[in-house]
Coordinates of C-alpha atoms in Angstrom, one line a residue:
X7 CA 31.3 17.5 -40.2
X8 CA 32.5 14.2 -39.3
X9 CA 30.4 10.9 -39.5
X10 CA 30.8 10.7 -35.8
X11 CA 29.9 13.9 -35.0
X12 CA 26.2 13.0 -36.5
X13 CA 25.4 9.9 -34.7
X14 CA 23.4 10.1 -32.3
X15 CA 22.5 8.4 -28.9
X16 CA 19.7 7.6 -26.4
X17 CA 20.6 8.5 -23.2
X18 CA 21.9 5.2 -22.1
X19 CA 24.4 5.5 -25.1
X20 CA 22.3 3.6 -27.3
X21 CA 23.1 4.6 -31.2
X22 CA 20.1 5.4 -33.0
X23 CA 19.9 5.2 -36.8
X24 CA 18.9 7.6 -38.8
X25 CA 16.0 5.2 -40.3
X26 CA 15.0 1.9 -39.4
X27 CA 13.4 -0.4 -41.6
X28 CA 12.0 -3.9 -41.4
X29 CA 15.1 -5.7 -41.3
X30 CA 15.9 -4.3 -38.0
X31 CA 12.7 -5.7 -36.7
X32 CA 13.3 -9.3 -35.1
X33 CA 9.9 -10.6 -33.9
X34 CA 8.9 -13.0 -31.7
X35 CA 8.5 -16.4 -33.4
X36 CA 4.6 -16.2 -32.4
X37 CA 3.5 -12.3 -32.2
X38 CA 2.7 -11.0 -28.9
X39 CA -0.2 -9.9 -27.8
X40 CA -1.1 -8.0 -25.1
X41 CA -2.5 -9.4 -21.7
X42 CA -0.1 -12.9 -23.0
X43 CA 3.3 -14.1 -21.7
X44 CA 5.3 -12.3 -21.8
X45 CA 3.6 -9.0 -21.9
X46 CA 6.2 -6.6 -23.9
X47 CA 2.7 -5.0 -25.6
X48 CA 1.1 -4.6 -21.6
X49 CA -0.1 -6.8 -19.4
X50 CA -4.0 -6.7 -19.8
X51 CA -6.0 -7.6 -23.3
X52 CA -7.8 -4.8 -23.9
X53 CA -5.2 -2.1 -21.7
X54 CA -6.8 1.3 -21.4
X55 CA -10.2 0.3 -23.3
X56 CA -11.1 -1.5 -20.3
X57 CA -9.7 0.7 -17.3
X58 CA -7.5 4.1 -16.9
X59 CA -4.3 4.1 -15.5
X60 CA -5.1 5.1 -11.9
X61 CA -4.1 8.7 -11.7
X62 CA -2.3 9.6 -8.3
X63 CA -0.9 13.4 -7.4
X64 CA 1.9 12.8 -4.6
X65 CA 1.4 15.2 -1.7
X66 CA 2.1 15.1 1.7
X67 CA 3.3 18.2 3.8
X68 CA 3.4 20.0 7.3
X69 CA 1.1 18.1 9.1
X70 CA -1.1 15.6 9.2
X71 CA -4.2 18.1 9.4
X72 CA -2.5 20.5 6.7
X73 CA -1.8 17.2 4.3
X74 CA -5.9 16.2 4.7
X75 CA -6.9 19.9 3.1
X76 CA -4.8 18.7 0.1
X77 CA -6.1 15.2 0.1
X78 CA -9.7 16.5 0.1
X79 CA -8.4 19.0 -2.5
X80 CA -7.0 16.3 -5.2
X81 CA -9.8 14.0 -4.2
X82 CA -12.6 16.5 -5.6
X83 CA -10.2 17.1 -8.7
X84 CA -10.4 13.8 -9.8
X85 CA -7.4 11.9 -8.6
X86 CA -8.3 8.4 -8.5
X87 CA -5.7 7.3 -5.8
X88 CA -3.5 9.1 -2.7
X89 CA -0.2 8.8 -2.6
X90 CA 1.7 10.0 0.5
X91 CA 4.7 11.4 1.1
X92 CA 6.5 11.8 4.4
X93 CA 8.7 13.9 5.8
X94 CA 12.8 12.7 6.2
X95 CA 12.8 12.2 10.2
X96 CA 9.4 9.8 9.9
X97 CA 11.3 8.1 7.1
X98 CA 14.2 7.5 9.2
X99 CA 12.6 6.7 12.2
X100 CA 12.8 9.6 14.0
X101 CA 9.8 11.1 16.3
X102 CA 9.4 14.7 15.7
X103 CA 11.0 16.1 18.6
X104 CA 14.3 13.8 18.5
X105 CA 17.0 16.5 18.3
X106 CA 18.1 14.9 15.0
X107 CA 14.6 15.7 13.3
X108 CA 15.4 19.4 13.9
X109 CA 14.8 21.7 11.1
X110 CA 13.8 18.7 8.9
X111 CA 9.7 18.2 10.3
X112 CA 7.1 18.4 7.9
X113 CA 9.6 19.8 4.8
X114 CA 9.7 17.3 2.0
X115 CA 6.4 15.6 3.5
X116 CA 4.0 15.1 6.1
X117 CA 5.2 14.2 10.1
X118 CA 3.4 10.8 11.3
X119 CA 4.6 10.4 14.9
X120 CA 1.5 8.5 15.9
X121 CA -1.8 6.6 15.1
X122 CA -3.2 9.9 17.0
X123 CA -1.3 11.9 13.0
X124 CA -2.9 8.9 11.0
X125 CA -6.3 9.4 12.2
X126 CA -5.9 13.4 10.9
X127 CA -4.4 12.6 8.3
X128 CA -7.2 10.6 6.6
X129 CA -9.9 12.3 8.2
X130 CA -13.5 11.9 6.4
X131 CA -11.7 9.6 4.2
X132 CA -13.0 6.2 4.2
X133 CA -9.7 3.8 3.5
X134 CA -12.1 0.6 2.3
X135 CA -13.1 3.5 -0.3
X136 CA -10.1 4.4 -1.8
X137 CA -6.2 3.1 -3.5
X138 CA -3.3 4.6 -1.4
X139 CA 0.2 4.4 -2.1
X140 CA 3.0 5.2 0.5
X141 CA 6.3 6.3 -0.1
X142 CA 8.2 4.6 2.6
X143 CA 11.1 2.1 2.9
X144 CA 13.0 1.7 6.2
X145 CA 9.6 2.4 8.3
X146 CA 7.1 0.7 6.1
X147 CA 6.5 -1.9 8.1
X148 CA 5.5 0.5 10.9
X149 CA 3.5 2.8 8.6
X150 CA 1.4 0.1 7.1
X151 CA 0.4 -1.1 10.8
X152 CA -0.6 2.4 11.4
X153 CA -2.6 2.0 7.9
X154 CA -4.6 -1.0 9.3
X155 CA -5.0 0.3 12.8
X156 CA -7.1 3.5 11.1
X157 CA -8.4 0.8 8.9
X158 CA -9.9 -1.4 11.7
X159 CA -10.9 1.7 13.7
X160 CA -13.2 2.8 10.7
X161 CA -14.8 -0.8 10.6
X162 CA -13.2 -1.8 7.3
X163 CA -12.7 -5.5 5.7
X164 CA -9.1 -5.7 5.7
X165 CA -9.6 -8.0 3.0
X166 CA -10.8 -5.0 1.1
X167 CA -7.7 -2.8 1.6
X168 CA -6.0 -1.6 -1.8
X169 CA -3.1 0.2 -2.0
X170 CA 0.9 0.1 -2.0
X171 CA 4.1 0.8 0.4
X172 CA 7.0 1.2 -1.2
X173 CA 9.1 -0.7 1.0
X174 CA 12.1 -1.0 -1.3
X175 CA 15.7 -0.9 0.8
X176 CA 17.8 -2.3 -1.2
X177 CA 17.8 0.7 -3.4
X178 CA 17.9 2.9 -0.2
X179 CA 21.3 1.1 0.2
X180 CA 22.3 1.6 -3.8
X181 CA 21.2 5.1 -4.2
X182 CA 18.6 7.2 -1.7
X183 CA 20.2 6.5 1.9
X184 CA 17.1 7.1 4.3
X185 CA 17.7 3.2 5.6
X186 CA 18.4 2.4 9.5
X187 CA 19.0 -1.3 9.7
X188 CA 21.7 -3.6 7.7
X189 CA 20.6 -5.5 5.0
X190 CA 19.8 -8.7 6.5
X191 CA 17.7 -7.5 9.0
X192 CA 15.8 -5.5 6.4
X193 CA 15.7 -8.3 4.1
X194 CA 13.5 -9.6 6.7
X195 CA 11.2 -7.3 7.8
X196 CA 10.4 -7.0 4.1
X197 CA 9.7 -10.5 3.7
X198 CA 8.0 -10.2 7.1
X199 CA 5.6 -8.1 5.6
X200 CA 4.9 -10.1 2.1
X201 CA 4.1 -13.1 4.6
X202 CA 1.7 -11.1 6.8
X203 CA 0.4 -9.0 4.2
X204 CA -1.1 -12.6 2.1
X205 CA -2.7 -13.8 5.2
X206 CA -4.4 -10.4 5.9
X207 CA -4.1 -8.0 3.1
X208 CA -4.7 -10.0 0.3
X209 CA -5.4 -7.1 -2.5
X210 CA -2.0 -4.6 -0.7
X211 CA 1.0 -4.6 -3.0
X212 CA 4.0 -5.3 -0.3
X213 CA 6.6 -3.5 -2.3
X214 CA 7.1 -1.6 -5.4
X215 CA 10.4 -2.1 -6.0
X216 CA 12.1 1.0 -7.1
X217 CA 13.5 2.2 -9.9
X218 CA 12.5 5.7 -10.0
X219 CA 15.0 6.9 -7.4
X220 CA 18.2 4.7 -8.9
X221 CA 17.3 7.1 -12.1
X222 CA 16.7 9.9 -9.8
X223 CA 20.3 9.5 -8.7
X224 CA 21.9 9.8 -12.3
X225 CA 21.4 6.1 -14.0
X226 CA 20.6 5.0 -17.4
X227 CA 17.0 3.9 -18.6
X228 CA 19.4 0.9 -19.4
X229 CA 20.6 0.7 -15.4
X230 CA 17.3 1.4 -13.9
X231 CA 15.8 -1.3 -15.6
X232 CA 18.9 -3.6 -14.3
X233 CA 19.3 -2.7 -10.9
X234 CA 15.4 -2.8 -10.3
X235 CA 15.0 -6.2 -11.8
X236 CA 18.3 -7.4 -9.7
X237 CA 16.4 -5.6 -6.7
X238 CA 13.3 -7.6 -7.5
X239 CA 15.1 -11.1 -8.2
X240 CA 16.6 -10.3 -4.8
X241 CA 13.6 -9.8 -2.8
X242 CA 11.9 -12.8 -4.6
X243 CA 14.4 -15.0 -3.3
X244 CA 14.6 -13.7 0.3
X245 CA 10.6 -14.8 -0.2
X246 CA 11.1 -17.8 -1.5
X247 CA 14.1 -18.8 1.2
X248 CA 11.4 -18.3 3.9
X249 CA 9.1 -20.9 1.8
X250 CA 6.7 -18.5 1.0
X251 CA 4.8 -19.7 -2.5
X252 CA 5.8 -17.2 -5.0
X253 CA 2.3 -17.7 -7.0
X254 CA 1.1 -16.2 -4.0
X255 CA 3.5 -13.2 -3.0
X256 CA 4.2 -12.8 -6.7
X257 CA 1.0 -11.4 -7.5
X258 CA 1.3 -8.5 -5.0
X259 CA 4.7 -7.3 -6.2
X260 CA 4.6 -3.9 -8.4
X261 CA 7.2 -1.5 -9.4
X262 CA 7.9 2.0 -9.6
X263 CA 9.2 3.5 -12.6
X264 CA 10.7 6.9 -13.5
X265 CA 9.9 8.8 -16.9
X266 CA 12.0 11.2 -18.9
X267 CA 12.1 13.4 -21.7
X268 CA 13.7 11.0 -24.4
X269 CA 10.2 9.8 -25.7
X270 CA 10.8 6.5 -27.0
X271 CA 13.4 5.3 -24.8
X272 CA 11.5 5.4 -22.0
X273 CA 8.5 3.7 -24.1
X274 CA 11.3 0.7 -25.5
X275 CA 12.4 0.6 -21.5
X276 CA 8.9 0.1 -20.3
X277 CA 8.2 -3.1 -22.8
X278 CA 11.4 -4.3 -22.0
X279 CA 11.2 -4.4 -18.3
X280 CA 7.4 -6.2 -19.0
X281 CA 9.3 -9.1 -20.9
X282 CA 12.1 -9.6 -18.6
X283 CA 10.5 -9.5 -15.4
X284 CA 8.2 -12.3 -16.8
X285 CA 10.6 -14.4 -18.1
X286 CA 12.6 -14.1 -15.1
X287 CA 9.8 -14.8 -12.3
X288 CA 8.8 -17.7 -14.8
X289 CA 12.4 -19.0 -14.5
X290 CA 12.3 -18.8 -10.3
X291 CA 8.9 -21.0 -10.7
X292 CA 6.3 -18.6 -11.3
X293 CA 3.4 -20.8 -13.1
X294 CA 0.5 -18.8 -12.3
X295 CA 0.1 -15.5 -14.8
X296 CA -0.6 -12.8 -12.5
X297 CA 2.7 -13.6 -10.7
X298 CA 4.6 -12.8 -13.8
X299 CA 3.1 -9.7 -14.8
X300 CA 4.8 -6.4 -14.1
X301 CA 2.3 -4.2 -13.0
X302 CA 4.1 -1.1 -12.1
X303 CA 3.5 2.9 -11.0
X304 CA 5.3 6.1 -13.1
X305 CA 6.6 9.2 -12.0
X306 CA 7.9 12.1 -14.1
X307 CA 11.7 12.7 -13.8
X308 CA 11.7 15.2 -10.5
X309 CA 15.3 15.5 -11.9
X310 CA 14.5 17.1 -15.2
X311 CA 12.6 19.6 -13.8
X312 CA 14.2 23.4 -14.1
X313 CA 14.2 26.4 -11.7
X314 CA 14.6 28.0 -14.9
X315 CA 11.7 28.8 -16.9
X316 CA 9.8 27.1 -14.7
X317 CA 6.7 27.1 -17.0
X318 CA 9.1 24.7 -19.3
X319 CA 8.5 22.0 -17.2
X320 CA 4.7 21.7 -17.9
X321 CA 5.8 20.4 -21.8
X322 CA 8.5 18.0 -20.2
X323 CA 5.8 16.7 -17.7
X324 CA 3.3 16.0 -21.1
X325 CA 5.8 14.0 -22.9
X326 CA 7.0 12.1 -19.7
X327 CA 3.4 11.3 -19.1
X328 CA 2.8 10.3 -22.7
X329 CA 5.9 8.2 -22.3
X330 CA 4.4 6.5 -19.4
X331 CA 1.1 5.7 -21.0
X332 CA 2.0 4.6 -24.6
X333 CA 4.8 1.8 -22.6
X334 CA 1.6 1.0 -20.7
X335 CA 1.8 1.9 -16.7
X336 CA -0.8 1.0 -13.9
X337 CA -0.8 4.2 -12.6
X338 CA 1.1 7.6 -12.3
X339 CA 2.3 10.5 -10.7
X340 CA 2.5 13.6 -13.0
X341 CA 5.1 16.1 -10.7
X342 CA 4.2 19.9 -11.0
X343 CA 5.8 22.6 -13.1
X344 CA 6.4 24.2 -9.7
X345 CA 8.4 21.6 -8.0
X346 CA 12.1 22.4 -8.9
X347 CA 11.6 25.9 -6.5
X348 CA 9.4 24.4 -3.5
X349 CA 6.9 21.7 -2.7
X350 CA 3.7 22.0 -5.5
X351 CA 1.0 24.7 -4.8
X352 CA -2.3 23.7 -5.5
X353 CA -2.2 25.6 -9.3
X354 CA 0.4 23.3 -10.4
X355 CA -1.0 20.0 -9.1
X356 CA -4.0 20.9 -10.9
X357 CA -2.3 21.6 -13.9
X358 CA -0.2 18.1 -13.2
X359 CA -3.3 16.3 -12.5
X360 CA -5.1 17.6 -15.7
X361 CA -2.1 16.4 -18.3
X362 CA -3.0 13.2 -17.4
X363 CA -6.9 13.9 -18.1
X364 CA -6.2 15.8 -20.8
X365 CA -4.1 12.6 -22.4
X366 CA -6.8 10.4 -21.4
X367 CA -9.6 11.5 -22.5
X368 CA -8.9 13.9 -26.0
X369 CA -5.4 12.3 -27.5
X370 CA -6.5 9.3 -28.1
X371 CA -3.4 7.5 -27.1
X372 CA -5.6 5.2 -24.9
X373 CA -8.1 3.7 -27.7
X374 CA -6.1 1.0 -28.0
X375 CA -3.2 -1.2 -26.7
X376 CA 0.4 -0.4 -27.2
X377 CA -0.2 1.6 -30.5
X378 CA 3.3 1.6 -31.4
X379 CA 3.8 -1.9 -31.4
X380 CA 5.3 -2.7 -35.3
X381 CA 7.3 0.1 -35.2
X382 CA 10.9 -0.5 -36.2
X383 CA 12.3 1.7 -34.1
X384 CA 10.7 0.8 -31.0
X385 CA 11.0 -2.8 -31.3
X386 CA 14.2 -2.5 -32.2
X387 CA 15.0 -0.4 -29.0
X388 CA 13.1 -2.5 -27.2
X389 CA 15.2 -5.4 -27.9
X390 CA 18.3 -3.4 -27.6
X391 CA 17.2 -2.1 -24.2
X392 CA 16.6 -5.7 -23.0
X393 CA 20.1 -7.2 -24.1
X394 CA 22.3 -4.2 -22.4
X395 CA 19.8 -4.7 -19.2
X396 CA 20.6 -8.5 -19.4
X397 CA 24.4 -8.3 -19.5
X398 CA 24.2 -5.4 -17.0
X399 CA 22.0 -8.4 -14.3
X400 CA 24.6 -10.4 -15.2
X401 CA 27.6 -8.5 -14.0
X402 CA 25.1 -8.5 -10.5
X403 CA 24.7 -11.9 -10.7
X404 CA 28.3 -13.0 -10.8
X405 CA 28.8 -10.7 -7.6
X406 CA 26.2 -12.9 -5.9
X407 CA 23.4 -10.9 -6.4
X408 CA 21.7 -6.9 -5.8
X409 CA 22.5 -7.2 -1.9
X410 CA 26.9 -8.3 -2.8
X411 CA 26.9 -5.8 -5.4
X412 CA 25.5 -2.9 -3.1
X413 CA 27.8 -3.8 -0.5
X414 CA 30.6 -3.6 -2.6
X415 CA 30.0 -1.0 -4.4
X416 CA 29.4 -1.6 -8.0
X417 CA 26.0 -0.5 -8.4
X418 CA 27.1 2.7 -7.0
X419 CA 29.8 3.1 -8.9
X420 CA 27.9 2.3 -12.3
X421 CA 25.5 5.2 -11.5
X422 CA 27.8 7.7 -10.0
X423 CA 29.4 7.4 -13.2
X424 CA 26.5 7.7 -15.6
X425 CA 25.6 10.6 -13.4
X426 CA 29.2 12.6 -14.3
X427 CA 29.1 11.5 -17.5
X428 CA 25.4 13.5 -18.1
X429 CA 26.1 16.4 -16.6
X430 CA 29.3 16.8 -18.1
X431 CA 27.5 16.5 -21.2
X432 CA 25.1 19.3 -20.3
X433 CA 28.2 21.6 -18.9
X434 CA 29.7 20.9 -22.7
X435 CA 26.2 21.9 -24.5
X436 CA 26.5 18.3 -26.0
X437 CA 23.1 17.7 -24.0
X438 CA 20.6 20.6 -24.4
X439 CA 18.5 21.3 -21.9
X440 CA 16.4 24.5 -23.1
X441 CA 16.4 27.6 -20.9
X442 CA 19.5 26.0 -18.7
X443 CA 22.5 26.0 -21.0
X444 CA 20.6 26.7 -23.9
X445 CA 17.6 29.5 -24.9
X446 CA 18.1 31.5 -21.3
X447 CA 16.1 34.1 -20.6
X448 CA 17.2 37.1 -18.0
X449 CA 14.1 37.0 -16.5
X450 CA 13.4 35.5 -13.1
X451 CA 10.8 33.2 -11.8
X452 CA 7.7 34.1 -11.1
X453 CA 6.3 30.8 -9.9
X454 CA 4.5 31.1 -6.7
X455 CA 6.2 29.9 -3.8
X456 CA 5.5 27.2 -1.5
X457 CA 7.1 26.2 1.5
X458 CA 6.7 25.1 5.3
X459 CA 9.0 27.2 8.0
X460 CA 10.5 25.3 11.0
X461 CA 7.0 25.9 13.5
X462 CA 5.8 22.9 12.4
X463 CA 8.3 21.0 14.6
X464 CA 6.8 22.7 17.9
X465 CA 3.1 21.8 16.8
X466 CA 4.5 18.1 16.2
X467 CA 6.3 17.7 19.9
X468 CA 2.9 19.6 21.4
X469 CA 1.0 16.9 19.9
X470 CA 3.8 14.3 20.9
X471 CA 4.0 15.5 24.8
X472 CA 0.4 15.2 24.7
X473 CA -0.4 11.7 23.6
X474 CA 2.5 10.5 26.5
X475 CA 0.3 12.1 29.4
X476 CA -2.8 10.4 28.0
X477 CA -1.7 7.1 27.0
X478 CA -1.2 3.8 29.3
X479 CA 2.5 3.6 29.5
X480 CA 2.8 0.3 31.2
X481 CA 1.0 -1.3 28.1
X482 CA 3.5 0.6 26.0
X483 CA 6.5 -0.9 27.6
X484 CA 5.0 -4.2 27.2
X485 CA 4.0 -4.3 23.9
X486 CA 7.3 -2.8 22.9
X487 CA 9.1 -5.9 24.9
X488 CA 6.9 -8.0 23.2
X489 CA 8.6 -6.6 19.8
X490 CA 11.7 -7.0 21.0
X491 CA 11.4 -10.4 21.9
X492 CA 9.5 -11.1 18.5
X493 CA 12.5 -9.6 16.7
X494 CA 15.0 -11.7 18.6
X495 CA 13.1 -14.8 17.6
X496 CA 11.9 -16.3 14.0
X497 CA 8.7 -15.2 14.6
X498 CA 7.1 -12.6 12.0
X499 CA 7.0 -8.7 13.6
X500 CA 4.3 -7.3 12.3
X501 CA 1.8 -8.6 14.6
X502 CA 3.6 -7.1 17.2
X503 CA 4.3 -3.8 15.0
X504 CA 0.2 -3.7 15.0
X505 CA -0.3 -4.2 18.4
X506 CA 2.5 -1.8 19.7
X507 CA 0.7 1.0 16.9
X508 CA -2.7 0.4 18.3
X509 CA -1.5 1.4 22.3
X510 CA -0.4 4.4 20.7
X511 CA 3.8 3.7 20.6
X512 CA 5.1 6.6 18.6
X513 CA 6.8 5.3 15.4
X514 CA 10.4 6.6 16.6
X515 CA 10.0 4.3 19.8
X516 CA 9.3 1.4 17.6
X517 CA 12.0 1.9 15.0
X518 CA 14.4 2.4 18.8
X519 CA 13.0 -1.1 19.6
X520 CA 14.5 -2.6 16.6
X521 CA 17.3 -0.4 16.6
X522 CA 18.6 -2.2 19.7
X523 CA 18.0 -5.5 18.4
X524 CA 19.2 -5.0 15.0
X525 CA 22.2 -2.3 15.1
X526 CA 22.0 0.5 12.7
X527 CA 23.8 0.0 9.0
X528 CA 26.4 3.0 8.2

């Protein structure tokens, strides 16, 4: 065998020795310690000693009624936070019975048409009670209004509200597509939002910026943490153009981080995004702490998951979510074993939710702060991870930023081609993936199914033609004019978003409004 044949690589092509030792170690010249700029060992003191990562199960199905059982489900399981998913037409806009929302209601997650499907949805849930995260980008803005129309309804202190919206689109642009309006105009709803949000929302996170689905699409740990970070510095500036203080916004920025199966990469990437993102925001004129930590949410890689062997994916699951914790996550999203075939049955988010329990409370792995700080090889990785990331931001940079580099192309490029180069490393069997091109087994799967049929999208226009006859249309049409003339203007939106929510505009009427003012990107 040839000396090249046995090196070996992460899976952003970084070589790995076959032993590290103290000389590849280059520390800091003052150790860091956690909870201290620039947070590479976590960004609390004490870490998981003091408080759990908040442990989230990501459901959302059918309908809004249908998506509450699960909710009440996970709730008396233990979850510590919701997080919502929604179905493709109420990401993009769309009211359930627009013709282009066909065959697509209530499949990958629940329909919200109205503040009539947010009241059901959260049912005997008090929101003043409880962390929720939403998984939402080109109709945030809308969604969150719904949020703190239920919100006020229920007699909460908005000042009380915790929770999340995604609200990423540049990396809708780069690498999901569910966005409706160009860039610009996105660029400032979002910031929109981060302005309203610290006037009336003070504990929401505006965004989590995005890097799960960038890795979802194919990337490198080594890309995600690039492109995110470009996303971020992108986002920060749009803030800081519209003279918001970014000791203020900064604090309520998290991120959202995917984790695979190579252990301590994704451990080395997690301590390397920390550092950069804090020496980054300190270099745009962050001086206050809390604006330069990187608090950010996990997922476990949907994209590793097999239909094979489906049972498999309960061991990749444990060592993504032990990747998560030891690089030291806020919170996370353990996917089920299931989830590869259909959306999760209630067995396998149980069995999701309990990994996490299980890690937290009988490996140990929490007793104490980044336990493998000191460790040659993820220091070293660490640092390695950090200076391919930095010269990948740079390319960005010298195309004028995340928003020119997406509308040339170059960050898709970089991941389509990381993407071709994986899987044609898995078609070789250079890349095993056991029980796909390696270990098979003629057996077929027997995990049970789960999946919504197309009668959903009847119950969803009922409810739709319903809430028209009821309503008071003239005060529709003028709260939506009063949108459209907010949109036209400088003036922030989302006063108008909350107004037009509360007299019961649907969400595809609202997204319509802005749709003629802003144009729709292609």
């Amino acid at each position: 065998m040839s000396q090249d044949q046995k090196k070996k690589f992460t899976d952003s092509g970084i070589e790995i020795k076959s032993l590290y030792t103290s000389k590849d170690f280059i520390p800091f010249v003052q150790e860091p310690i956690p909870g201290q700029f620039p947070y590479t060992r976590g960004i609390y003191s004490d870490m998981y000693r003091g408080k759990l990562w908040t442990m989230r199960q990501y459901a959302g199905f059918s309908t809004a009624e249908e998506s509450n059982k699960r909710y009440h489900y996970l709730l008396s399981q233990g979850v510590m936070g919701l997080s919502v998913a929604f179905d493709l037409p109420t990401q993009l806009g769309y009211n359930s019975d627009h013709p282009l929302a066909e065959g697509e209601v209530g499949k990958v997650g629940v329909a919200i048409d109205s503040l009539e499907d947010m009241q059901a949805l959260f049912k005997d849930i008090r929101l003043q009670d409880i962390s929720t995260s939403m998984t939402i980008n080109s109709t945030a803005f809308i969604l969150l209004a719904l949020y703190v129309a239920l919100a006020k309804q229920q007699g909460a202190d908005l000042s009380q509200l915790t929770g999340t919206v995604q609200n990423d689109i540049l990396k809708e642009y780069a690498a999901r597509g569910t966005y409706i309006y160009p860039p610009k105009a996105s660029m400032r709803i979002v910031t929109d939002m981060f302005e309203w949000c610290s006037k009336n929302l003070p504990k929401w996170n505006t965004i989590s910026i995005s890097g799960y689905h960038i890795r979802e699409a194919g990337s490198t740990a080594v890309q995600e943490v690039a492109f995110t970070l470009s996303n971020g510095k992108a986002y920060v500036q749009a803030a800081l153009k519209k003279g918001l203080d970014i000791n203020v916004f900064g604090k309520r920025l998290s991120f959202f981080f995917n984790s695979h199966n190579n252990l301590f990469e994704e451990i080395a990437k997690f301590r390397a995004a920390r550092r950069m993102w804090a020496t980054m925001m300190k270099e745009l004129g962050a001086t206050q702490p809390e604006a330069m930590m990187l608090r950010f949410h996990t997922q476990t890689g949907g994209s590793t998951l097999t239909a094979q062997q489906p049972l498999n994916n309960i061991a990749r699951v444990t060592v993504q979510t032990m990747a998560a914790v030891l690089g030291g996550t806020q919170s996370l999203h353990t996917n089920g074993y299931d989830e590869a075939l259909n959306l999760p049955t209630e067995e396998a988010a149980r069995i999701a939710l309990r990994t996490q329990q299980i890690i937290a409370f009988e490996s140990g792995v929490a007793d104490t702060a980044d336990p493998l700080a000191g460790s040659y090889y993820i220091e070293n990785l660490t640092n390695e991870i950090e200076r391919e990331a930095l010269s990948l931001i740079e390319k960005v940079d010298n195309l004028g930023g995340s928003i020119p580099a997406i509308e040339q192309g170059f960050i898709q490029n970089e991941i389509a081609t990381s993407a071709y180069s994986y899987h044609r490393k898995i078609e070789r069997g250079e890349k095993i993936i056991v029980g796909l091109n390696k270990y098979q087994s003629e057996q077929s799967s027997d995990a049970p199914s789960f999946k919504v049929d197309d009668s959903i999208r009847k119950l969803q226009s009922e409810k739709l033609a319903n809430l028209r006859k009821k309503r008071d249309p003239a005060k529709c049409d003028q709260a939506l004019q009063i949108l459209n003339d907010k949109a036209n203007s400088d003036e922030n939106i989302m006063p108008a978003v909350l107004d037009a929510v509360e007299g019961y505009c649907t969400l595809g009427e609202i997204a319509d409004t802005l749709r003629e003012v802003y144009g729709e990107y292609r």
